[in-house]
Coordinates of C-alpha atoms in Angstrom, one line a residue:
R1432 CA -190.2 30.3 260.5
Q1433 CA -188.6 31.3 257.2
M1434 CA -185.5 29.8 256.0
C1435 CA -182.7 32.0 254.5
I1436 CA -181.6 30.7 251.1
R1437 CA -179.3 33.5 250.2
D1438 CA -177.5 36.5 251.6
R1439 CA -178.6 40.1 250.8
Y1440 CA -177.2 42.0 247.8
I1441 CA -177.6 45.7 247.5
E1442 CA -177.0 47.7 244.3
M1443 CA -177.1 51.5 244.2
L1444 CA -177.3 53.8 241.2
G1445 CA -176.3 57.1 242.7
N1446 CA -178.6 58.0 245.5
R1447 CA -181.8 57.7 243.4
R1448 CA -182.3 54.0 242.8
I1449 CA -181.5 51.0 245.0
T1450 CA -182.1 47.3 244.4
V1451 CA -182.1 44.9 247.4
E1452 CA -182.0 41.2 246.7
G1453 CA -182.5 38.8 249.6
S1454 CA -185.5 40.6 251.0
T1455 CA -187.9 38.7 253.2
G1456 CA -190.4 41.5 253.7
I1457 CA -191.2 45.2 254.0
L1458 CA -191.5 46.4 257.6
L1459 CA -192.1 50.1 257.0
Y1460 CA -193.0 52.1 253.9
D1461 CA -193.8 55.8 253.6
S1462 CA -192.4 58.6 251.4
E1463 CA -189.5 59.3 253.9
S1464 CA -188.5 55.9 255.2
I1465 CA -188.5 52.3 254.0
K1466 CA -187.4 49.4 256.2
I1467 CA -186.6 46.0 254.5
N1468 CA -186.2 42.8 256.4
T1469 CA -183.5 40.4 255.2
C1470 CA -182.4 37.0 256.7
K1471 CA -179.7 38.5 258.9
T1472 CA -180.6 42.2 259.4
V1473 CA -183.0 45.0 258.7
I1474 CA -182.0 47.7 256.2
S1475 CA -183.4 51.2 256.7
F1476 CA -183.5 53.7 253.9
C1477 CA -184.3 57.4 254.6
G1478 CA -184.9 60.2 252.2
R1479 CA -187.5 62.1 250.2
G1480 CA -190.0 60.9 247.7
M1481 CA -189.3 57.3 248.4
T1482 CA -191.3 54.7 246.4
L1483 CA -191.2 51.0 245.9
K1484 CA -191.0 50.4 242.2
C1485 CA -190.9 46.6 242.2
I1486 CA -191.5 44.0 244.8
S1487 CA -191.0 40.3 244.3
S1488 CA -190.6 37.3 246.6
S1489 CA -186.9 38.2 247.3
C1490 CA -186.2 41.5 245.5
V1491 CA -187.2 45.1 246.2
E1492 CA -186.5 48.2 244.0
I1493 CA -186.6 51.6 245.6
E1494 CA -186.6 55.0 243.9
G1495 CA -186.3 58.4 245.5
F1496 CA -183.7 60.8 247.0
V1497 CA -181.8 58.6 249.5
T1498 CA -180.1 60.5 252.2
D1499 CA -179.3 57.7 254.8
I1500 CA -178.9 53.9 254.9
N1501 CA -178.7 52.0 258.2
F1502 CA -178.1 48.3 258.9
L1503 CA -180.0 47.2 262.1
S1504 CA -179.4 43.9 263.8

């Protein structure tokens, strides 16, 4: 069981670059969809040409053409 130390923080630069802090793992990754687990929810990003540019223990950077963001509980 993983403990949640901090809440999620999302920063967007237009619809081309997103930084998610508070990530606990990548659930799905392909060029059209990325799902990121956080302590309290799953965040789903959809679009075209989606890539993970940086992954650390609690931070993920996404680049691509983002068309949709959903928060799943």
